Coordinates of C-alpha atoms in Angstrom, one line a residue:
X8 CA 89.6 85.1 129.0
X9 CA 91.0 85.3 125.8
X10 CA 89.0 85.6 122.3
X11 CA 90.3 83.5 119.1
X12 CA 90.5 85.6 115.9
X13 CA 91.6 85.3 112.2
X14 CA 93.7 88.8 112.2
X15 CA 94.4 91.6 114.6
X16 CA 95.4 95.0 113.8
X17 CA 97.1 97.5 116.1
X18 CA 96.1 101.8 115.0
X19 CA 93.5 102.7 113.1
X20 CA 95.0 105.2 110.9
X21 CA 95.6 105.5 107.2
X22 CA 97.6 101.8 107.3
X23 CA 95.5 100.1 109.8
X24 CA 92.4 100.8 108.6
X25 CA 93.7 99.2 104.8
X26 CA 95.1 96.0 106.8
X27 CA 91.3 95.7 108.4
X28 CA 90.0 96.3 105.1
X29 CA 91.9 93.7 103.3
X30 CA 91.3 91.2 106.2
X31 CA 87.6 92.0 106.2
X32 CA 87.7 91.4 102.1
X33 CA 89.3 88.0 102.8
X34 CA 86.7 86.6 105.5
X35 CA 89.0 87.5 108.0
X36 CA 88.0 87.8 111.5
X37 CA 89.6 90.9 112.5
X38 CA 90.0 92.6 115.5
X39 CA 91.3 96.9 115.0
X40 CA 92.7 98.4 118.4
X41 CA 93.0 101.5 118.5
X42 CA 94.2 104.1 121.4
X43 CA 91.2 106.7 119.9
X44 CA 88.7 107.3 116.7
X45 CA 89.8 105.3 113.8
X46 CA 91.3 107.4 111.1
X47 CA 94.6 108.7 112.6
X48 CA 96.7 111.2 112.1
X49 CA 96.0 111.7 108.0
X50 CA 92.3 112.2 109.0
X51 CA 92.6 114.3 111.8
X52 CA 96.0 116.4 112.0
X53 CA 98.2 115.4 108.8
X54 CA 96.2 115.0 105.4
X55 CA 93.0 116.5 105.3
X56 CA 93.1 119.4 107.8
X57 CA 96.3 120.2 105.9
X58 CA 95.1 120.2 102.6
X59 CA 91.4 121.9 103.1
X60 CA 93.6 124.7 104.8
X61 CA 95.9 125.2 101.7
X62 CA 92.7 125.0 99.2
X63 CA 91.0 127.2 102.0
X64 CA 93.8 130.1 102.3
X65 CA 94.2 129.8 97.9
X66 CA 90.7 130.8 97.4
X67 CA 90.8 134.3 100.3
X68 CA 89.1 132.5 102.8
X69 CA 89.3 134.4 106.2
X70 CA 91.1 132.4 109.1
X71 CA 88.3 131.8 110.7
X72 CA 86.0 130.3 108.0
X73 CA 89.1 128.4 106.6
X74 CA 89.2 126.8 110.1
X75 CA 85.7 126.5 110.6
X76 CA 86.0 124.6 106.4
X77 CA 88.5 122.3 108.0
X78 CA 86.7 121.2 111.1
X79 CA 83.5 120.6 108.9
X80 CA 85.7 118.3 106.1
X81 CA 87.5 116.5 108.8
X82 CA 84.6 115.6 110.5
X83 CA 82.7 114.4 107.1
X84 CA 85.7 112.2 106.3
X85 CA 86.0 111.2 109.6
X86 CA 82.5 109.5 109.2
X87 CA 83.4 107.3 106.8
X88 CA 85.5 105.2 108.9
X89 CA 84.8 105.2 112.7
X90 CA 83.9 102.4 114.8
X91 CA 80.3 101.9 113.9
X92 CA 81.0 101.9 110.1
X93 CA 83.8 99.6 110.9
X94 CA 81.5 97.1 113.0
X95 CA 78.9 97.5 110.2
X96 CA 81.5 96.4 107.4
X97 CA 82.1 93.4 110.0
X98 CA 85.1 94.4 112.1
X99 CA 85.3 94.5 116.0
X100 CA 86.6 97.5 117.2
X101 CA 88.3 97.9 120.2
X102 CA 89.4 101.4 122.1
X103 CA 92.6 101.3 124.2
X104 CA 96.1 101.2 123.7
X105 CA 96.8 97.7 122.4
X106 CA 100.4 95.9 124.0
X107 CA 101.5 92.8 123.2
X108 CA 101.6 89.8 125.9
X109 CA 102.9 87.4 123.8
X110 CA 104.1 86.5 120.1
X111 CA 100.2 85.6 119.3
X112 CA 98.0 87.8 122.3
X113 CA 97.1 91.2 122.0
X114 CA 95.9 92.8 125.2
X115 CA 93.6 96.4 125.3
X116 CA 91.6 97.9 127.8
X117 CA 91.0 94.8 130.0
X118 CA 90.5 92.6 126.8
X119 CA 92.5 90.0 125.5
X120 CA 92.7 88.9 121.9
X121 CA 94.9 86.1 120.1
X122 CA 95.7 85.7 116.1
X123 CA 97.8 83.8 114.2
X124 CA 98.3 87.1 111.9
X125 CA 99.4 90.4 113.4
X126 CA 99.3 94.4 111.8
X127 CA 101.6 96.6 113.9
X128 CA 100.3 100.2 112.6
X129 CA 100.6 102.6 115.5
X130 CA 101.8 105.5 113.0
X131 CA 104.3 108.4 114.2
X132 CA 104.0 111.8 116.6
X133 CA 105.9 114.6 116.1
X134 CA 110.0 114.7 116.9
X135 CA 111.1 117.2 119.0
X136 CA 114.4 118.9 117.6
X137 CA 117.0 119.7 120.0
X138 CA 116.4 123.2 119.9
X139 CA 117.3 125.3 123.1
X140 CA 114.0 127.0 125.0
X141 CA 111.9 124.5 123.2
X142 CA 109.5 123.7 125.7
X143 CA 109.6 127.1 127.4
X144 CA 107.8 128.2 124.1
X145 CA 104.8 126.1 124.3
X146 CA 105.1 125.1 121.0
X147 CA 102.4 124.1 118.0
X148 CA 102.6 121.0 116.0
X149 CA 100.3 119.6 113.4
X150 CA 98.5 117.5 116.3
X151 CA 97.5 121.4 118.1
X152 CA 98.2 123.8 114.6
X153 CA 94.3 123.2 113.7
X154 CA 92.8 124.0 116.9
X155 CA 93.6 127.9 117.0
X156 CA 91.4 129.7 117.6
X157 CA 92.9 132.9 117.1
X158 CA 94.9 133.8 114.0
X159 CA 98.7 134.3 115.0
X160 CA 100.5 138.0 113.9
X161 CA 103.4 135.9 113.6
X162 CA 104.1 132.2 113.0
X163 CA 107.9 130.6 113.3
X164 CA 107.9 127.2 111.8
X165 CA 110.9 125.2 112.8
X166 CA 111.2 123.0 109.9
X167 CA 111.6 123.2 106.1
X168 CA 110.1 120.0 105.3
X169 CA 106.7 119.4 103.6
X170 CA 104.9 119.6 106.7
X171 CA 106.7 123.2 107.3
X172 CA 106.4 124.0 103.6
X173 CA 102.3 123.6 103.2
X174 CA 101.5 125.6 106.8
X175 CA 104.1 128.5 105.8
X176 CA 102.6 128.5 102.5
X177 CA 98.7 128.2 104.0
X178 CA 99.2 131.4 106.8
X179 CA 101.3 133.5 104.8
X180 CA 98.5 133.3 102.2
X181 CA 95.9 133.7 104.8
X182 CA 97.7 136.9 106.1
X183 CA 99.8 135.8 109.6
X184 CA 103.3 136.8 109.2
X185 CA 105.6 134.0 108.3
X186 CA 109.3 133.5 109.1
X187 CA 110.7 129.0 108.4
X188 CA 113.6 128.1 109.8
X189 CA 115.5 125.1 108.7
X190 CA 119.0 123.6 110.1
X191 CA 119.9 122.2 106.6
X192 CA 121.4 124.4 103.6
X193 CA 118.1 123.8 101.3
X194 CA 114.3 123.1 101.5
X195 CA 112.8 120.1 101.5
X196 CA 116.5 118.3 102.5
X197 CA 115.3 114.8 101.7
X198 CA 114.0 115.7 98.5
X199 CA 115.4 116.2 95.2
X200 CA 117.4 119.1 95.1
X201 CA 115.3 121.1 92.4
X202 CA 112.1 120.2 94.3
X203 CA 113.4 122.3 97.1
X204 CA 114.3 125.0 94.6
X205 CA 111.0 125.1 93.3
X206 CA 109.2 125.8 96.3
X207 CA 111.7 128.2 97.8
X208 CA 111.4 130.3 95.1
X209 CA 107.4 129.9 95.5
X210 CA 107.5 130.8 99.3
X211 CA 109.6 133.9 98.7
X212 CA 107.9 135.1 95.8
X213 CA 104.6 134.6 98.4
X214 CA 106.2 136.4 101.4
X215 CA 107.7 133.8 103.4
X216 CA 110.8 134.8 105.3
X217 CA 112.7 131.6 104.7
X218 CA 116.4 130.9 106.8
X219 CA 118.0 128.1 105.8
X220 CA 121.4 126.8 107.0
X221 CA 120.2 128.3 110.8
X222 CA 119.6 127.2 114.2
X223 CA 117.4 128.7 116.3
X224 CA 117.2 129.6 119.7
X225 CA 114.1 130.3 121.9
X226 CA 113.9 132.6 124.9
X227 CA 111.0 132.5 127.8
X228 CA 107.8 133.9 126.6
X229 CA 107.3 138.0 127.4
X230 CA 105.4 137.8 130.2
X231 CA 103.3 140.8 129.1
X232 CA 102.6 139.6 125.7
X233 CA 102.6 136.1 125.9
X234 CA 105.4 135.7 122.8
X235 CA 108.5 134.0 122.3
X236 CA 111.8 135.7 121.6
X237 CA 113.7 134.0 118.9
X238 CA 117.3 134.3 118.3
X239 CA 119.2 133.3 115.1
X240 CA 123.2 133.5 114.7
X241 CA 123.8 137.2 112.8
X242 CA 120.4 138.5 113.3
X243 CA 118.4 140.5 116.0
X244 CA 116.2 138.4 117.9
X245 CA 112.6 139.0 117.2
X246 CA 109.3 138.4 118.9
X247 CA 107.0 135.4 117.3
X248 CA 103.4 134.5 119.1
X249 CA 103.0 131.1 118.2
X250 CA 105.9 128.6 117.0
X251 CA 105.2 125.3 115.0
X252 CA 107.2 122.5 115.6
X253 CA 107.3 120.7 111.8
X254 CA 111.1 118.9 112.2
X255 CA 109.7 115.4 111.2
X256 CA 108.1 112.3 112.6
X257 CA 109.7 109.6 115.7
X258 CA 107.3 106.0 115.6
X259 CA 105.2 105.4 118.1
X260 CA 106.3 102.0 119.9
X261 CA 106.1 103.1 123.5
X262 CA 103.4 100.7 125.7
X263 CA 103.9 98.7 122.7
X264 CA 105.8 95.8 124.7
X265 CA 107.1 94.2 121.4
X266 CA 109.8 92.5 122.8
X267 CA 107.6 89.9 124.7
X268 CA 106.5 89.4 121.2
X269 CA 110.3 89.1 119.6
X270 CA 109.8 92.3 117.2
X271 CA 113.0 94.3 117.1
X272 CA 113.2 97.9 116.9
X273 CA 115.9 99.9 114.5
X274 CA 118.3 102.1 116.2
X275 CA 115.7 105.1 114.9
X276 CA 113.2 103.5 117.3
X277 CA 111.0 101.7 114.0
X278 CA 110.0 98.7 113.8
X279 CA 112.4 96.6 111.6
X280 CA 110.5 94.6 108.2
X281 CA 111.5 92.8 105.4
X282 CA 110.4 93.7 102.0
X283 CA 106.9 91.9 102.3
X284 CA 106.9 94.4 106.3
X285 CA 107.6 91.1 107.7
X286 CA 108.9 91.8 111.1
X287 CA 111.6 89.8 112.9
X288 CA 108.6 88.0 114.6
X289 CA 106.9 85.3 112.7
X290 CA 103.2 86.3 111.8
X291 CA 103.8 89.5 112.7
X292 CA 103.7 92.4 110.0
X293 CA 104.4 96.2 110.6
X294 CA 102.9 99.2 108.1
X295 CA 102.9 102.7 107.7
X296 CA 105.0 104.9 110.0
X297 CA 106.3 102.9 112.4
X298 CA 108.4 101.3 110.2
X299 CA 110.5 104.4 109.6
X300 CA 109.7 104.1 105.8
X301 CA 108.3 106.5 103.4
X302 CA 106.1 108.8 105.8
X303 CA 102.9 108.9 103.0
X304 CA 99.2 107.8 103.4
X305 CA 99.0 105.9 100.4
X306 CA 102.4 104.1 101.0
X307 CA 100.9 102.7 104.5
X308 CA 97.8 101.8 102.5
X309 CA 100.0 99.9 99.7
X310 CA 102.1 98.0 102.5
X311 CA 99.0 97.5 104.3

């Protein structure tokens, strides 16, 4: 059996949640399916923890009450937007990874759904960067980073971008040894130039051991101490005990089956749009990550 509504929006994160909004705000019957609690990765792993830990580590917080200050402000925002405040503003809420059966049909945990109007807005994970030993190391990314429990000696974040820049800044300042590693001659690589400058200087002036124009290695953790032995062209290896992956963001399309629905990917795996995130299947639109654009909560909101 399928069920007849006005608009149906895949993810509930920063863009998915807008596109219900807006529907919602129109008199839209809208469906949201999402694979989890609505809010996504700005609410759980990106944004806020990120932020409250910075503001956290600035004011001489201790590890654990600057954890303990994220948990309680994720949770708070969190509030504002799961399911039940969502069915209360009118939306049906769905859990389950939503796929597509056809160009109109959306299908999630047993449950079928059709709509002339479609929101793809299944965000991004973390990329894995081709770095040797990777996965011997166990590493952290922002998805596991703010559910240590213990504070690490020494942190080795693999990436120099803003993800990498904030949680260098935020444990050096907190007191774990620091040491960024980035493949590309500058900070911030995508950024303008004297942005990067900016907050190299900052990050040295702080402590931060930053290698740029390097490549790492990553040897088997010592069995005795449970580390990783990282190796860097010209150097010594040295020892870190937890290593944070923060090399950028791949969209999430898998399970997706977009194809039944004629919705082309881009060869970076993203879900090709058109100035108005118009996909290449009528009624169909695509916000946020997944489309490979700007990677920023209030840009999903605006395409949303």
């Amino acid at each position: 059996m399928t069920t007849s509504v006005d608009l149906i929006v895949i993810g509930g994160g920063a863009g998915g949640l807008s596109a219900a909004r807006e529907g919602l705000r129109h008199g839209a019957r809208t469906v949201l399916v999402q694979d989890g609690p609505p809010g996504g990765d700005c609410t759980f792993t990106g944004c806020v923890p990120s932020k409250t830990l910075l503001a956290s580590a600035r004011r001489g917080d201790s590890f654990a009450d600057a954890l303990s200050t994220v948990h309680a402000t994720v949770a708070r925002i969190a509030a504002t937007e799961d399911a039940d405040t969502l069915r209360a503003e009118g939306a049906e809420v769905l859990t389950g990874r939503g796929a597509f059966v056809d160009r109109k049909t959306i299908s999630a945990n047993g449950h079928r759904f059709s709509a002339s109007r479609i929101v793809i807005a299944t965000g991004s994970r973390p990329a894995s960067p081709p770095v040797e030993g990777l996965a011997s190391a166990s590493p952290l990314t922002n998805e596991s980073l703010f559910d240590l429990s213990e504070q690490p000696e020494h942190l080795v974040v693999l990436g120099g971008g803003p993800i990498g820049c904030e949680m260098a800044q935020a444990f050096t300042l907190l007191g774990t040894r620091v040491t960024m590693i980035e493949r590309e001659e500058r900070l911030l690589p995508r950024d303008d130039p004297q942005a990067g400058d900016v907050v190299q200087t900052v990050l040295d002036r702080q402590g931060v051991n930053v290698r740029t124009g390097a490549a790492a290695t990553l040897g088997r953790r010592s069995t005795g101490s449970g580390r990783s032995f990282v190796h860097l062209e010209g150097s010594e290896p040295f020892e870190a005990d937890q290593v944070l992956v923060a090399a950028g963001r791949t969209p999430v399309t898998s399970g997706l089956d977009g194809d039944r629905a004629g919705v082309r990917l881009n060869q970076r795996g993203a879900v090709e749009v058109d100035t108005t995130m118009v996909t290449s299947a009528s009624g169909i639109w695509a916000v946020g990550d997944v489309t490979g654009g700007m990677q920023f909560t209030h840009a999903a909101g605006r395409m949303a």
